[in-house]
Coordinates of C-alpha atoms in Angstrom, one line a residue:
M12 CA 72.7 194.7 73.0
S13 CA 69.0 194.8 73.5
A14 CA 66.9 197.4 71.8
I15 CA 65.0 198.0 75.1
A16 CA 66.1 196.7 78.5
I17 CA 63.8 196.9 81.5
R18 CA 65.7 196.2 84.7
N19 CA 63.8 195.6 87.9
V20 CA 61.5 198.5 87.2
K21 CA 59.0 199.4 90.0
K22 CA 56.4 202.1 90.3
S23 CA 54.6 203.4 93.4
Y24 CA 52.0 206.0 93.9
G25 CA 52.4 207.2 97.4
G26 CA 52.6 204.1 99.5
T27 CA 51.0 201.9 96.9
Q28 CA 53.2 199.8 94.7
V29 CA 51.6 199.1 91.3
I30 CA 54.6 197.6 89.4
H31 CA 56.6 195.0 91.2
G32 CA 60.0 194.7 89.7
V33 CA 59.6 193.9 86.0
N34 CA 62.6 192.6 84.0
L35 CA 62.5 192.4 80.2
D36 CA 65.0 192.4 77.4
V37 CA 63.6 193.3 74.0
A38 CA 65.7 192.3 70.9
H39 CA 66.0 194.6 67.9
G40 CA 63.0 194.1 65.6
E41 CA 61.1 192.1 68.2
F42 CA 57.3 192.6 68.6
I43 CA 56.4 192.3 72.3
V44 CA 52.8 192.4 73.5
I45 CA 52.1 193.3 77.1
V46 CA 48.7 191.8 77.9
G47 CA 46.5 191.6 81.0
P48 CA 43.2 192.7 82.5
S49 CA 42.3 196.3 83.4
G50 CA 44.4 197.6 86.3
C51 CA 47.2 195.1 85.9
G52 CA 49.9 197.8 85.2
K53 CA 50.5 197.2 81.5
S54 CA 49.9 200.8 80.4
T55 CA 51.8 202.1 83.3
L56 CA 54.8 200.0 82.3
L57 CA 54.5 201.3 78.7
R58 CA 54.3 204.9 79.8
M59 CA 57.4 204.5 81.9
V60 CA 59.3 203.3 78.8
A61 CA 57.9 206.3 76.9
G62 CA 58.8 208.8 79.7
L63 CA 55.2 209.7 80.5
E64 CA 55.5 208.2 84.0
T65 CA 58.4 208.5 86.3
I66 CA 60.2 205.4 87.5
T67 CA 60.2 204.7 91.2
E68 CA 63.0 202.2 91.1
G69 CA 65.1 200.3 88.4
E70 CA 66.4 201.3 85.0
I71 CA 65.2 201.4 81.4
E72 CA 67.6 201.4 78.5
I73 CA 66.7 202.3 74.9
G74 CA 69.4 201.7 72.3
G75 CA 72.0 201.1 75.0
R76 CA 71.5 204.3 77.0
V77 CA 69.7 204.7 80.3
V78 CA 66.7 206.9 79.7
N79 CA 65.3 207.3 83.3
R80 CA 65.9 211.0 83.4
L81 CA 65.4 211.8 79.7
E82 CA 62.3 213.6 78.4
P83 CA 60.0 211.6 76.0
R84 CA 61.2 213.6 73.0
E85 CA 64.8 212.6 73.8
R86 CA 64.2 208.9 73.8
N87 CA 63.9 208.3 70.1
I88 CA 60.5 206.5 70.4
A89 CA 57.2 207.0 68.7
M90 CA 53.9 206.3 70.5
V91 CA 50.5 205.4 69.0
F92 CA 47.5 206.0 71.3
Q93 CA 44.1 204.5 71.6
N94 CA 42.3 207.7 70.4
Y95 CA 44.6 208.5 67.4
A96 CA 45.4 212.0 68.8
L97 CA 45.4 213.6 65.3
Y98 CA 45.3 217.4 64.9
P99 CA 41.7 218.0 63.5
H100 CA 42.6 221.2 61.7
M101 CA 45.6 219.7 59.8
T102 CA 45.6 217.6 56.7
V103 CA 46.9 214.0 56.7
F104 CA 50.1 215.2 55.2
D105 CA 50.6 217.9 57.9
N106 CA 49.7 215.5 60.7
M107 CA 52.4 213.1 59.5
A108 CA 54.9 215.9 58.8
Y109 CA 54.4 217.8 62.1
G110 CA 57.1 215.9 64.1
L111 CA 59.6 216.2 61.3
K112 CA 59.1 220.0 61.1
I113 CA 59.7 220.3 64.8
A114 CA 62.8 218.2 64.4
G115 CA 64.1 220.8 61.8
L116 CA 64.2 218.5 58.7
S117 CA 64.2 220.2 55.3
K118 CA 61.0 220.4 53.2
E119 CA 62.4 218.0 50.7
D120 CA 63.2 215.4 53.3
I121 CA 59.8 215.8 54.9
R122 CA 58.0 215.4 51.6
A123 CA 60.0 212.4 50.7
R124 CA 59.5 210.7 54.0
V125 CA 55.7 211.4 54.2
H126 CA 55.0 210.2 50.7
K127 CA 57.1 207.0 51.1
T128 CA 55.2 206.2 54.3
A129 CA 51.8 207.2 52.9
E130 CA 52.4 204.8 50.0
M131 CA 53.3 202.0 52.4
L132 CA 50.1 202.6 54.4
Q133 CA 47.9 203.2 51.3
L134 CA 47.2 206.7 52.4
T135 CA 48.4 208.6 49.3
P136 CA 44.9 209.4 48.1
Y137 CA 44.0 210.9 51.4
L138 CA 47.0 213.2 52.1
E139 CA 45.0 216.4 51.5
R140 CA 42.0 215.3 53.6
K141 CA 41.5 216.2 57.3
P142 CA 40.8 213.6 59.9
R143 CA 37.0 214.2 60.0
A144 CA 36.8 213.0 56.4
L145 CA 38.5 209.6 57.2
S146 CA 37.2 206.3 58.5
G147 CA 38.4 204.9 61.9
G148 CA 40.8 202.5 60.2
Q149 CA 42.2 205.3 58.0
R150 CA 42.7 207.5 61.0
Q151 CA 44.6 204.7 62.8
R152 CA 46.8 204.3 59.8
V153 CA 47.6 208.1 59.8
A154 CA 48.6 207.7 63.5
M155 CA 50.8 204.8 62.6
G156 CA 52.3 206.9 59.7
R157 CA 53.0 209.8 61.9
A158 CA 55.1 207.4 64.1
L159 CA 56.7 205.7 61.1
V160 CA 58.1 208.8 59.4
R161 CA 60.2 209.6 62.4
D162 CA 62.2 206.3 62.0
P163 CA 62.2 205.7 65.8
A164 CA 64.2 203.2 67.8
A165 CA 60.9 201.7 69.0
F166 CA 57.2 201.9 68.5
L167 CA 55.0 202.0 71.7
L168 CA 51.4 201.2 71.0
D169 CA 48.8 201.6 73.8
E170 CA 45.6 199.7 72.8
P171 CA 45.6 201.3 69.4
L172 CA 42.7 199.2 68.0
S173 CA 40.2 199.3 70.9
N174 CA 38.1 202.0 69.3
L175 CA 37.5 200.0 66.1
D176 CA 34.7 197.6 65.3
A177 CA 35.5 193.8 65.4
K178 CA 36.0 193.3 61.6
L179 CA 38.2 196.3 61.3
R180 CA 40.3 195.2 64.3
V181 CA 41.1 192.0 62.6
Q182 CA 42.1 193.8 59.4
M183 CA 44.2 196.4 61.3
R184 CA 46.1 193.9 63.5
L185 CA 47.2 192.0 60.4
E186 CA 48.3 195.3 58.8
I187 CA 50.2 196.3 61.9
K188 CA 52.0 193.0 62.1
Q189 CA 52.9 193.1 58.4
L190 CA 54.1 196.7 58.7
Q191 CA 56.2 196.0 61.7
R192 CA 57.9 193.1 60.0
S193 CA 58.5 195.1 56.8
V194 CA 60.2 198.0 58.6
G195 CA 61.9 195.9 61.2
T196 CA 61.3 198.3 64.1
T197 CA 61.1 197.1 67.7
A198 CA 57.6 197.4 69.1
L199 CA 56.0 197.3 72.5
Y200 CA 52.2 196.8 72.2
V201 CA 49.7 197.0 75.1
T202 CA 46.3 195.3 74.9
H203 CA 43.7 193.6 77.1
D204 CA 42.5 191.4 74.2
Q205 CA 44.3 188.0 74.5
V206 CA 43.3 187.0 70.9
E207 CA 45.0 190.2 69.6
A208 CA 48.0 189.4 71.8
M209 CA 48.4 185.9 70.6
T210 CA 48.1 186.8 66.9
L211 CA 50.6 189.8 67.0
A212 CA 53.3 188.9 69.5
D213 CA 56.7 187.4 69.0
R214 CA 56.7 187.2 72.8
L215 CA 54.0 187.9 75.4
V216 CA 54.4 189.6 78.7
V217 CA 51.3 188.5 80.8
M218 CA 50.8 191.0 83.6
H219 CA 48.7 190.5 86.7
D220 CA 48.6 193.0 89.7
G221 CA 51.8 194.7 88.6
V222 CA 53.7 191.4 88.2
A223 CA 55.0 189.9 84.9
E224 CA 53.5 186.4 85.5
Q225 CA 55.0 184.9 82.3
I226 CA 57.2 186.1 79.5
D227 CA 57.4 183.7 76.5
T228 CA 56.2 183.0 73.0
P229 CA 52.4 182.8 72.5
L230 CA 52.5 179.1 71.9
A231 CA 54.6 178.4 75.0
V232 CA 52.3 180.6 77.1
Y233 CA 49.2 178.8 75.8
S234 CA 50.6 175.2 76.0
R235 CA 52.6 175.6 79.3
P236 CA 51.1 178.4 81.4
A237 CA 53.3 179.3 84.4
T238 CA 50.4 180.0 86.8
T239 CA 46.7 179.5 87.2
F240 CA 46.2 183.2 86.3
V241 CA 47.9 182.8 83.0
A242 CA 46.1 179.6 82.3
G243 CA 42.7 181.2 82.9
F244 CA 43.5 184.4 81.1
I245 CA 45.1 183.1 77.9
G246 CA 42.7 181.0 75.8
S247 CA 39.1 181.3 74.8
P248 CA 37.1 179.8 76.4
A249 CA 39.3 179.8 79.5
M250 CA 41.0 176.7 80.9
N251 CA 38.8 174.7 83.2
M252 CA 40.1 174.5 86.8
L253 CA 39.3 171.6 89.2
P254 CA 40.6 171.3 92.8
A255 CA 42.2 167.9 93.4
E256 CA 44.6 165.9 95.5
A257 CA 47.3 163.4 94.4
A258 CA 46.1 160.0 95.4
G259 CA 49.1 157.9 94.4
D260 CA 49.2 155.1 91.8
G261 CA 49.0 157.8 89.1
R262 CA 45.6 159.0 90.1
L263 CA 44.0 162.3 91.3
T264 CA 41.0 162.6 93.6
L265 CA 38.8 165.5 92.6
A266 CA 36.9 167.6 95.0
T267 CA 33.7 165.9 93.7
G268 CA 35.1 162.6 95.0
A269 CA 35.8 161.2 91.6
S270 CA 39.1 159.5 91.0
I271 CA 40.8 159.8 87.6
A272 CA 44.0 158.6 86.1
L273 CA 46.1 161.1 84.1
R274 CA 48.1 159.8 81.1
G275 CA 51.3 161.4 80.0
V276 CA 51.5 163.8 83.0
R277 CA 53.9 163.7 85.9
L278 CA 51.9 163.5 89.2
P279 CA 53.1 165.0 92.5
D280 CA 53.6 163.0 95.7
Q281 CA 50.5 161.5 97.4
G282 CA 48.5 163.9 99.5
R283 CA 49.6 167.1 97.7
K284 CA 46.7 169.5 96.9
V285 CA 46.7 170.7 93.3
I286 CA 44.6 172.5 90.7
L287 CA 43.9 170.4 87.6
G288 CA 43.7 172.5 84.5
I289 CA 42.0 171.2 81.3
R290 CA 41.5 173.3 78.2
P291 CA 38.0 172.8 76.6
E292 CA 39.4 171.5 73.4
H293 CA 41.4 168.8 75.2
L294 CA 38.4 166.8 76.3
A295 CA 36.9 164.1 74.1
Q296 CA 33.4 162.6 74.3
V297 CA 33.7 158.9 75.1
P298 CA 31.5 155.9 76.1
A299 CA 30.5 156.2 79.8
G300 CA 32.7 153.3 80.9
E301 CA 35.8 155.2 79.6
A302 CA 35.0 158.6 81.0
D303 CA 37.3 160.6 83.4
L304 CA 34.6 163.2 84.0
E305 CA 30.9 163.5 83.4
L306 CA 29.3 166.9 82.7
E307 CA 25.7 167.8 83.0
V308 CA 25.1 170.4 80.3
I309 CA 23.2 173.6 81.3
A310 CA 23.8 175.7 78.2
V311 CA 25.0 175.3 74.6
E312 CA 26.7 177.8 72.3
T313 CA 26.6 176.8 68.6
L314 CA 29.4 178.6 66.8
G315 CA 29.4 176.9 63.4
A316 CA 32.7 175.0 63.3
D317 CA 32.5 174.4 67.1
T318 CA 29.9 173.8 69.8
L319 CA 30.6 174.9 73.4
A320 CA 28.8 172.9 76.1
H321 CA 28.6 174.6 79.4
G322 CA 28.0 173.0 82.8
R323 CA 29.2 173.0 86.4
L324 CA 31.8 170.6 87.9
G325 CA 33.7 170.7 91.1
G326 CA 31.9 173.8 92.2
G327 CA 32.8 175.9 89.2
D328 CA 31.9 176.6 85.6
F329 CA 33.2 174.0 83.1
V330 CA 33.3 174.2 79.3
V331 CA 33.8 171.5 76.6
R332 CA 34.6 172.4 73.0
L333 CA 32.9 169.9 70.7
P334 CA 32.6 169.6 66.9
G335 CA 30.0 171.9 65.3
S336 CA 28.0 168.9 64.2
S337 CA 27.5 167.7 67.8
M338 CA 23.8 167.4 68.8
V339 CA 24.2 168.1 72.5
Q340 CA 21.3 169.8 74.4
P341 CA 20.9 171.3 77.8
G342 CA 20.2 168.5 80.3
D343 CA 22.4 166.0 78.5
R344 CA 25.1 164.2 80.5
L345 CA 28.5 164.1 78.6
P346 CA 31.0 161.4 79.6
M347 CA 34.4 163.0 78.8
A348 CA 38.0 161.8 78.7
I349 CA 41.1 164.0 79.0
E350 CA 43.4 163.8 76.1
P351 CA 46.7 162.1 77.0
G352 CA 49.4 164.6 78.1
M353 CA 47.1 167.6 77.9
A354 CA 46.3 168.1 81.6
H355 CA 48.0 170.9 83.5
L356 CA 48.8 170.7 87.3
F357 CA 49.3 173.7 89.5
D358 CA 50.1 174.0 93.2
A359 CA 46.9 174.7 95.0
E360 CA 48.5 177.2 97.4
T361 CA 50.8 179.2 95.2
G362 CA 49.0 178.7 91.8
K363 CA 52.4 178.0 90.1
R364 CA 52.8 175.3 87.5
L365 CA 54.2 172.0 88.8
P366 CA 57.1 170.2 87.0
D367 CA 55.7 168.1 84.2
D368 CA 58.7 166.4 82.7
A369 CA 56.7 163.3 82.1
P370 CA 57.4 160.7 79.4
A371 CA 56.1 161.6 75.9
A372 CA 52.3 161.6 75.8
A373 CA 50.4 159.0 73.8
P374 CA 48.8 160.2 70.6
S375 CA 45.4 161.9 71.0
R376 CA 42.2 160.0 70.5
Q377 CA 41.5 162.0 67.3
A378 CA 44.9 161.2 65.9
A379 CA 44.7 157.6 66.8
E380 CA 41.3 157.3 65.1
A381 CA 42.5 159.1 62.0

């Protein structure tokens, strides 16, 4: 039995449908991250699980019981919000203990639970402080602690790190993942940050315009995106997209007129219009006579370990990830080859991934040279 089951859940506001039939089974102890851009419906879906939004159609089960008509307090879930939502006049201890007091637990049980959780979160020295005397990271840990002490069936986290600075976000997401693994509680986590999603999730739910475009492990979503939207959203920099047409004989004709051969990728029938997707790291700089593509560089980002060369190709932006030692400059022309088996093909009309059950790809150039 799933810890959480979402069955064809839909949500409408008036005549506008914002969630279009999401289905998801969450296993006990699984960490699910719901990711997507602003307005895609990810927070609305989480709030329906929490009971903060009504369900227009479908069912949600938590712990084997349908909760559609249950109040939030009856669902045995704990929610952590973006803004911490701590009581400013209460100490850390009282903030963490408040829900337990409402539930009618004894003072001894409350004290034991709060101290155990505070020790786990390294909050013991701060139990008598009020929120204004804490840093942002400490306040977020208190919010997590307030959820943990209740021993819920599931944690629901709505962009809990978005108010923290970049360095603290990295630290806190590692702490959240370690904490969830140590307590083994099921978690649904909402974020718009795809790096955060990739590092935290056991599985990703990639949302777009109220539709779950793909539900899979982070590696599967990255390596085999189901649609052009997923391909462009997951990965930084985003996947390059080039309009093309299958030309037969194992070749594609690009919108630029160039003809390229793809190795290790199954090509569709001749004449079919496709979108060719290539991740920036799956292009290698080669001699001009061996090139699949040539990019005129218009901007360069030097990142230390990597260098990103930006240009335009096929009417759109195009990025290549090069080693940090590369001496590329704006105005240079880069002859590039696509790594064998690393191209992605999508239907030009639907945006859906085409079957790619091709023979095993040849080793990459870097591997062969090594």
